[in-house]
mmCIF file of C-alpha atoms and ligand atoms in Angstrom:
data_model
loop_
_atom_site.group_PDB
_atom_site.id
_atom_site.type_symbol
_atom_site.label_atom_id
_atom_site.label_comp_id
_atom_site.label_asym_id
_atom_site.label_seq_id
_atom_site.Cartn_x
_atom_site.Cartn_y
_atom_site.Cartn_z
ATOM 1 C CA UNK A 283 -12.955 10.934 3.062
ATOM 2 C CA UNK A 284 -13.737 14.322 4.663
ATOM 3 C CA UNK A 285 -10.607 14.569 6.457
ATOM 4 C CA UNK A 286 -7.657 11.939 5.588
ATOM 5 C CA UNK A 287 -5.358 11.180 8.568
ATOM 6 C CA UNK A 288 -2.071 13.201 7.543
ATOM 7 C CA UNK A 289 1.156 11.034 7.708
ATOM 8 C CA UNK A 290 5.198 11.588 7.482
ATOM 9 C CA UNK A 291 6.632 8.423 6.462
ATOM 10 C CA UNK A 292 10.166 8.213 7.760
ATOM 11 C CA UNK A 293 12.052 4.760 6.059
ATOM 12 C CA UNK A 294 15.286 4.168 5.179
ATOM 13 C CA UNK A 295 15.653 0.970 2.904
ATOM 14 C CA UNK A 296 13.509 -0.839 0.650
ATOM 15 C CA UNK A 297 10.143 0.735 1.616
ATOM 16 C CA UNK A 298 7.991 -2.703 1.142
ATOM 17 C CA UNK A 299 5.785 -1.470 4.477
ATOM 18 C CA UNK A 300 5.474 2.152 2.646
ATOM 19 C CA UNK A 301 4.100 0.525 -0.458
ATOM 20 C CA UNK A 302 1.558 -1.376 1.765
ATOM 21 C CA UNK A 303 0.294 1.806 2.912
ATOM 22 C CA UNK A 304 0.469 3.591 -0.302
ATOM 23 C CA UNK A 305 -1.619 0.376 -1.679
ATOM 24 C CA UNK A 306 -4.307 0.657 0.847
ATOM 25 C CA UNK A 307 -5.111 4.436 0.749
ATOM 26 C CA UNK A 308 -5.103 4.125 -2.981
ATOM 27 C CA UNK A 309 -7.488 1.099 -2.678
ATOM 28 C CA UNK A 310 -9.698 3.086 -0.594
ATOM 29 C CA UNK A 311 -9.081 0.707 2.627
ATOM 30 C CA UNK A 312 -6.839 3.589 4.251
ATOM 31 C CA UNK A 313 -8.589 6.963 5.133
ATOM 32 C CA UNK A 314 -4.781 8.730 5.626
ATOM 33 C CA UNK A 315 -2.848 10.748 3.122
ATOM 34 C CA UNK A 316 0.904 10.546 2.571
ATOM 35 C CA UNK A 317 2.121 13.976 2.920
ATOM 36 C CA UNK A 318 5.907 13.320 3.012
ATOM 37 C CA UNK A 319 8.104 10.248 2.582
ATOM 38 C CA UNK A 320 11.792 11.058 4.258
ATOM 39 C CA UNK A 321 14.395 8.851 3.973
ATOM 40 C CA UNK A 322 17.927 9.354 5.253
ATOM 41 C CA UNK A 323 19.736 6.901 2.880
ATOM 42 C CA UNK A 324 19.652 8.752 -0.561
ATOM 43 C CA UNK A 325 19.840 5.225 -2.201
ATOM 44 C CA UNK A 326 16.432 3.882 -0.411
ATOM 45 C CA UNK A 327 14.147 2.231 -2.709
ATOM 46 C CA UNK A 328 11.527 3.618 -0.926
ATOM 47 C CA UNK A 329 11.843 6.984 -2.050
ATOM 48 C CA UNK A 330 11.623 5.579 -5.854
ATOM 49 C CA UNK A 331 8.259 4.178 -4.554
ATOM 50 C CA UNK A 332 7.317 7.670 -2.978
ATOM 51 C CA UNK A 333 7.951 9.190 -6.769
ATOM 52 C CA UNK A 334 6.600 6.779 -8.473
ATOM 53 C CA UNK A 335 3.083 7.364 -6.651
ATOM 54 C CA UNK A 336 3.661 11.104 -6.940
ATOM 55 C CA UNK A 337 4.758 11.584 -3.313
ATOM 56 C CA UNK A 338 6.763 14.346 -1.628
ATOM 57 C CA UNK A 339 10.022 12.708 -1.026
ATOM 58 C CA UNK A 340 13.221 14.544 0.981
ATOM 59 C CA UNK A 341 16.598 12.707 1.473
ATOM 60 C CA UNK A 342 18.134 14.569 4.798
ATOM 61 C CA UNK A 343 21.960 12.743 5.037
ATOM 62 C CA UNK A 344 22.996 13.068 8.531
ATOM 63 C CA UNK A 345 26.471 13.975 7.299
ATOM 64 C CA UNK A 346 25.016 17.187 6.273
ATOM 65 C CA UNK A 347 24.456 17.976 9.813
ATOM 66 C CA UNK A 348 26.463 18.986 12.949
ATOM 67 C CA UNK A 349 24.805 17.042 15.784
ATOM 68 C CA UNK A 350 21.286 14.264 16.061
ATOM 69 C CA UNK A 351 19.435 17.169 17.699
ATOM 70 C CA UNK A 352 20.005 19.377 14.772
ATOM 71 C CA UNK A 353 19.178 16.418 11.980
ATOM 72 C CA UNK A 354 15.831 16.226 13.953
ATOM 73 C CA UNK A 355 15.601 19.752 13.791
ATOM 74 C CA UNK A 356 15.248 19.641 10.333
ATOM 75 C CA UNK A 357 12.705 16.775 10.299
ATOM 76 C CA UNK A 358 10.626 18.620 12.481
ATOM 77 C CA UNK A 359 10.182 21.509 10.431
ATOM 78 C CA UNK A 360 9.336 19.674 7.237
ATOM 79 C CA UNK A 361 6.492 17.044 8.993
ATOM 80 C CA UNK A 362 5.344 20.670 10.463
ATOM 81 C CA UNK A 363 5.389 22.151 7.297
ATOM 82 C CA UNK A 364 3.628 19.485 5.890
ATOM 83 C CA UNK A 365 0.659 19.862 8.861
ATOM 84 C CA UNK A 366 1.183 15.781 9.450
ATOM 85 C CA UNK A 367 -0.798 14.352 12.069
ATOM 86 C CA UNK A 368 0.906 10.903 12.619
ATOM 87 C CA UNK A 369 4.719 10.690 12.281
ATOM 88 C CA UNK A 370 5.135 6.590 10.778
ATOM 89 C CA UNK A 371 8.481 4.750 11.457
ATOM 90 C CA UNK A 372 8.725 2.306 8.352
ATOM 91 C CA UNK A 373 12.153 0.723 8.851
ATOM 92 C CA UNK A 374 13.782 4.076 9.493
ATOM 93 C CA UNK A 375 17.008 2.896 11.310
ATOM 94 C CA UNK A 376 17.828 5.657 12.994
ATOM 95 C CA UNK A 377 17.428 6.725 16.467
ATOM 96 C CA UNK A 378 15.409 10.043 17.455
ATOM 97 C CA UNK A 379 16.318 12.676 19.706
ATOM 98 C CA UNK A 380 13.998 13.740 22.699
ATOM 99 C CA UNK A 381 14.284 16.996 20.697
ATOM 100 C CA UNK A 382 11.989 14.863 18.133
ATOM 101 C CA UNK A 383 9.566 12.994 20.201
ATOM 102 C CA UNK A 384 8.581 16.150 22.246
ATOM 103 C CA UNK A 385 8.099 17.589 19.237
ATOM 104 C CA UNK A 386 5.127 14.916 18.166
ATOM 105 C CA UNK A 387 3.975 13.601 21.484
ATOM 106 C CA UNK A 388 2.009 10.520 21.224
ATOM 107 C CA UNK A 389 2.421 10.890 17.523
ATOM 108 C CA UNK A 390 4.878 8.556 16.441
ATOM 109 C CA UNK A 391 4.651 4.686 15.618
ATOM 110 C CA UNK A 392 7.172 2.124 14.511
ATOM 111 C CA UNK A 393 6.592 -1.383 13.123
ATOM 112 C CA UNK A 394 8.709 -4.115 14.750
ATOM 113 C CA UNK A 395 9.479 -7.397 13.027
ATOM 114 C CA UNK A 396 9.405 -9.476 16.712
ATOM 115 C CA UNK A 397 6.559 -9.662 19.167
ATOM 116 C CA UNK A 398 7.979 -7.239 21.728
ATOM 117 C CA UNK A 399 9.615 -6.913 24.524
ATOM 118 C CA UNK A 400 10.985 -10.044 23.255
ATOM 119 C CA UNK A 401 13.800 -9.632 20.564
ATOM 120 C CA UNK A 402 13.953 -6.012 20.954
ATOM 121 C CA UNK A 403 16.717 -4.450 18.014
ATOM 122 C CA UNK A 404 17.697 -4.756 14.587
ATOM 123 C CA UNK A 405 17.851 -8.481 14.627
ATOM 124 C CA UNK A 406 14.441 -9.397 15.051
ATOM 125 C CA UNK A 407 13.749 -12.747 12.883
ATOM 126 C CA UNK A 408 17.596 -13.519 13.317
ATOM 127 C CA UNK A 409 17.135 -13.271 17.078
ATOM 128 C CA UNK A 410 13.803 -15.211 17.830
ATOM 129 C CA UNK A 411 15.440 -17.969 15.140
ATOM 130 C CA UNK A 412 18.465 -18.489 17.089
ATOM 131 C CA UNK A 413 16.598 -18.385 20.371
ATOM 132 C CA UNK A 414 14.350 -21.611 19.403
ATOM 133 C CA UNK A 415 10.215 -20.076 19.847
ATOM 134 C CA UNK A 416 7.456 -21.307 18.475
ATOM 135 C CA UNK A 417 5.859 -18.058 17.417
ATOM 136 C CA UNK A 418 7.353 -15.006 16.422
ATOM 137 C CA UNK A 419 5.568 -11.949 14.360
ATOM 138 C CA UNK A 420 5.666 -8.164 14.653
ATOM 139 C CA UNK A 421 4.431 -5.209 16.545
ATOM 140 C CA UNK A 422 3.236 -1.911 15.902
ATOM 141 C CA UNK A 423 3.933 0.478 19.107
ATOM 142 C CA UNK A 424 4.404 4.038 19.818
ATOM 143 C CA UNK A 425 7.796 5.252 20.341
ATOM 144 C CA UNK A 426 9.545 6.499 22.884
ATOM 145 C CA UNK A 427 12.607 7.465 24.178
ATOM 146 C CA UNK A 428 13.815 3.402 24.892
ATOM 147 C CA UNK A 429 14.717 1.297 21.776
ATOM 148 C CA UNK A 430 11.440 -0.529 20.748
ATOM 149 C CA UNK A 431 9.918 -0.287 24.279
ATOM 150 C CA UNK A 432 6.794 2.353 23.619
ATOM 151 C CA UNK A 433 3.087 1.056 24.015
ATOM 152 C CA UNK A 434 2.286 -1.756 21.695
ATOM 153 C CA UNK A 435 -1.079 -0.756 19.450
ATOM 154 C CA UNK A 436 -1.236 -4.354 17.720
ATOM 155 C CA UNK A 437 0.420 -7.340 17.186
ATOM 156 C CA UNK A 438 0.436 -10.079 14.759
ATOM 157 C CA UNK A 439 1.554 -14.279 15.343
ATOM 158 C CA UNK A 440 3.458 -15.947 13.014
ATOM 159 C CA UNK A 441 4.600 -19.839 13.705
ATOM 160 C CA UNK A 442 8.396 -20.715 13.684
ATOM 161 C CA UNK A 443 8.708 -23.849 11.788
ATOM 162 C CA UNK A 444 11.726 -25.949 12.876
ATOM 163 C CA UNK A 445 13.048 -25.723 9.236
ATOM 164 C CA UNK A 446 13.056 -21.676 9.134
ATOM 165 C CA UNK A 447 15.906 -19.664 8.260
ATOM 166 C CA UNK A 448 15.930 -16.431 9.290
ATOM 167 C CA UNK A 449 14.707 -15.348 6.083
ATOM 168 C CA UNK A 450 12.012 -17.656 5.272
ATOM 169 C CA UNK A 451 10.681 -16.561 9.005
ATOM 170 C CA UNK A 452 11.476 -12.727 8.003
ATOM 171 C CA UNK A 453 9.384 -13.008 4.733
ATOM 172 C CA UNK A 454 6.232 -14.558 6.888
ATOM 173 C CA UNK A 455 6.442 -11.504 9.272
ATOM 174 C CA UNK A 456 6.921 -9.047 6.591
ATOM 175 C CA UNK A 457 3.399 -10.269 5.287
ATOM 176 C CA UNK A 458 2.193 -9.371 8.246
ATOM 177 C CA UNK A 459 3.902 -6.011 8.900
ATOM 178 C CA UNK A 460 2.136 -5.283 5.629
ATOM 179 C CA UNK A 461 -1.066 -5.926 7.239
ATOM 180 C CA UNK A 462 -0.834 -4.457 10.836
ATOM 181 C CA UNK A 463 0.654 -1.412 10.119
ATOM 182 C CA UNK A 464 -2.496 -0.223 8.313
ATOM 183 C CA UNK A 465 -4.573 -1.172 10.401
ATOM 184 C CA UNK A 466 -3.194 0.598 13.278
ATOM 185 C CA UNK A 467 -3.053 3.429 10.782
ATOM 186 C CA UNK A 468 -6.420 3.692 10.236
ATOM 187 C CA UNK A 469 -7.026 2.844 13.699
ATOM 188 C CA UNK A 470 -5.629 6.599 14.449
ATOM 189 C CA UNK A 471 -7.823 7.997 11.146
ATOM 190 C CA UNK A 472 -10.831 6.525 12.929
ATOM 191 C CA UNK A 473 -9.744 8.172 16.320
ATOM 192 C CA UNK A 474 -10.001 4.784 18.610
ATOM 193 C CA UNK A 475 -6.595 4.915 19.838
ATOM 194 C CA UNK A 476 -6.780 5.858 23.668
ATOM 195 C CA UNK A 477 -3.326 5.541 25.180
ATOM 196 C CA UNK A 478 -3.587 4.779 29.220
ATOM 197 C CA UNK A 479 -0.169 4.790 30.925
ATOM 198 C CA UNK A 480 2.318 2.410 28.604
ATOM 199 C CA UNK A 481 -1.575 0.644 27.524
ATOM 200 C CA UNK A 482 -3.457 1.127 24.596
ATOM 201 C CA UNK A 483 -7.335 0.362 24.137
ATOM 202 C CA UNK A 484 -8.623 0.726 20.767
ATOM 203 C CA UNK A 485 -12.265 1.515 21.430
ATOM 204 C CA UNK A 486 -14.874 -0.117 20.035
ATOM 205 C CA UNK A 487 -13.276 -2.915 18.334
ATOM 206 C CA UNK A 488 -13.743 -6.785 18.591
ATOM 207 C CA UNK A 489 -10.723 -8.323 20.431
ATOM 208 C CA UNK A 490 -9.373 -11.527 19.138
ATOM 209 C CA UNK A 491 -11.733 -14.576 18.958
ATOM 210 C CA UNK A 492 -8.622 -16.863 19.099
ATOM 211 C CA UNK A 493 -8.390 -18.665 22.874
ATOM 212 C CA UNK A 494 -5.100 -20.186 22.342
ATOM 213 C CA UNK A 495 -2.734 -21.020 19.299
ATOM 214 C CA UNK A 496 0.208 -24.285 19.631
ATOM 215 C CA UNK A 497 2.929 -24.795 17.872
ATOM 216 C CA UNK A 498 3.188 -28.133 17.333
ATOM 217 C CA UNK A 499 -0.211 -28.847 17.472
ATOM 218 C CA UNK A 500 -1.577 -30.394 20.481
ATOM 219 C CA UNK A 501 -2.769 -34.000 19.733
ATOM 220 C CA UNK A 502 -5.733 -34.574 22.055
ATOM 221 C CA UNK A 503 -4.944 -32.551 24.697
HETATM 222 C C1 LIG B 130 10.745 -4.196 8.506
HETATM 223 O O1 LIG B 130 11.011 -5.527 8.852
HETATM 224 C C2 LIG B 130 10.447 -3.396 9.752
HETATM 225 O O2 LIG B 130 9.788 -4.149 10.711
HETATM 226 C C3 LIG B 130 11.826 -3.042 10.224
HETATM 227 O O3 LIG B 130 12.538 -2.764 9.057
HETATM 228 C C4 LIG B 130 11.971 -3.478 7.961
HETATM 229 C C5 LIG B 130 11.619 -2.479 6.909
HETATM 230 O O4 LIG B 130 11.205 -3.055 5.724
HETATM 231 N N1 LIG B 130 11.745 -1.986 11.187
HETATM 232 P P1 LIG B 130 10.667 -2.165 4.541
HETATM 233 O O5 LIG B 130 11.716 -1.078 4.273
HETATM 234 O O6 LIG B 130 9.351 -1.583 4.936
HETATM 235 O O7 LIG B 130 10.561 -3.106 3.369
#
């Protein structure tokens, strides 16, 4: 791994999609290197995971700081400092200043436990449960200034099964979050993602062999 892809990992609760990415560059999957984990809850289990692999980890509390533009100020100069090249969004649930995404343009992803634009927010499985689909899953998309409206870079299908709770369908997307958001990782560490107005084409890669998926299954149609 001549040069590893250089992240910021921004979270803000239990970390789960951190550790998936901390698993798969340690495996050897991931060519990226966790330069900084940054949480802005001080109790976030993710930042125990950051230590525990020997990661820099910074807790910035936004009640140590006047305004949003000057929290973000203060991010910016430690992913700077840190030379990262992709800024990751891990369940960081906070939202960033245009201060901030000028500051990393076209650098920033965040994973999204729905299969956007639907279900859009912080209620993803709760939402697309209530609603009645079929399919649900999540979405990994650049961000911009709307609330989970950048580009999408890949997305992943779960089923709804009529007996789901919000829970047991939040657990099946998880899986997948755990999944998708290293692949779009290395995705960036292999320099394939092209970014075309709000479209993204990840050069030279197979596109789904899957023609169509049903939920419940068709009989003999
Ligand atoms: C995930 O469901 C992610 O999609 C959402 O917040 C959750 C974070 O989980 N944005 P974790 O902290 O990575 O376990």
């Amino acid at each position: 791994m001549a040069h590893p892809l250089k992240l910021g990992v921004l979270i803000s609760g239990s970390g789960s999609n951190l550790q998936a990415i901390i698993d798969n560059i340690e495996k050897g999957a991931l060519e990226a290197s966790i330069r900084i984990v940054i949480s802005n809850n001080p109790d976030a289990f993710g930042v125990t995971r950051a230590q525990k692999h020997g990661l820099p980890a910074a807790v910035l509390k936004h009640e140590d700081f006047n305004t949003r533009e000057d929290y973000d100020a203060e991010l910016i100069r430690l992913l700077r400092s840190k030379e990262v090249d992709l800024v990751v969004l891990a369940g960081f649930m906070r939202l960033l200043t245009p201060v901030f995404l000028k500051a990393f343009p076209q650098k920033i992803i965040n994973i999204h436990p729905a299969l956007l634009p639907s279900f859009p927010g912080i209620h993803g499985p709760k939402d697309a449960c209530e609603y009645g689909v079929k399919f649900s899953g999540c979405t990994v998309h650049f961000v911009d200034e709307g609330i989970d409206t950048g580009p999408i870079i890949i997305q992943s299908v779960v089923p709804v099964f009529s007996n789901d709770t919000t829970e047991t369908l939040a657990a099946r997307i998880l899986k997948e979050e755990h999944r998708i958001y290293s692949q779009a990782i290395q995705f960036f560490a292999e320099g394939k993602v092209a970014l075309f107005g709000r479209k993204v084409q990840i050069k030279n890669i197979e596109e789904t062999p899957v023609i169509a998926l049903h939920n419940p299954s068709l009989a003999g149609f």
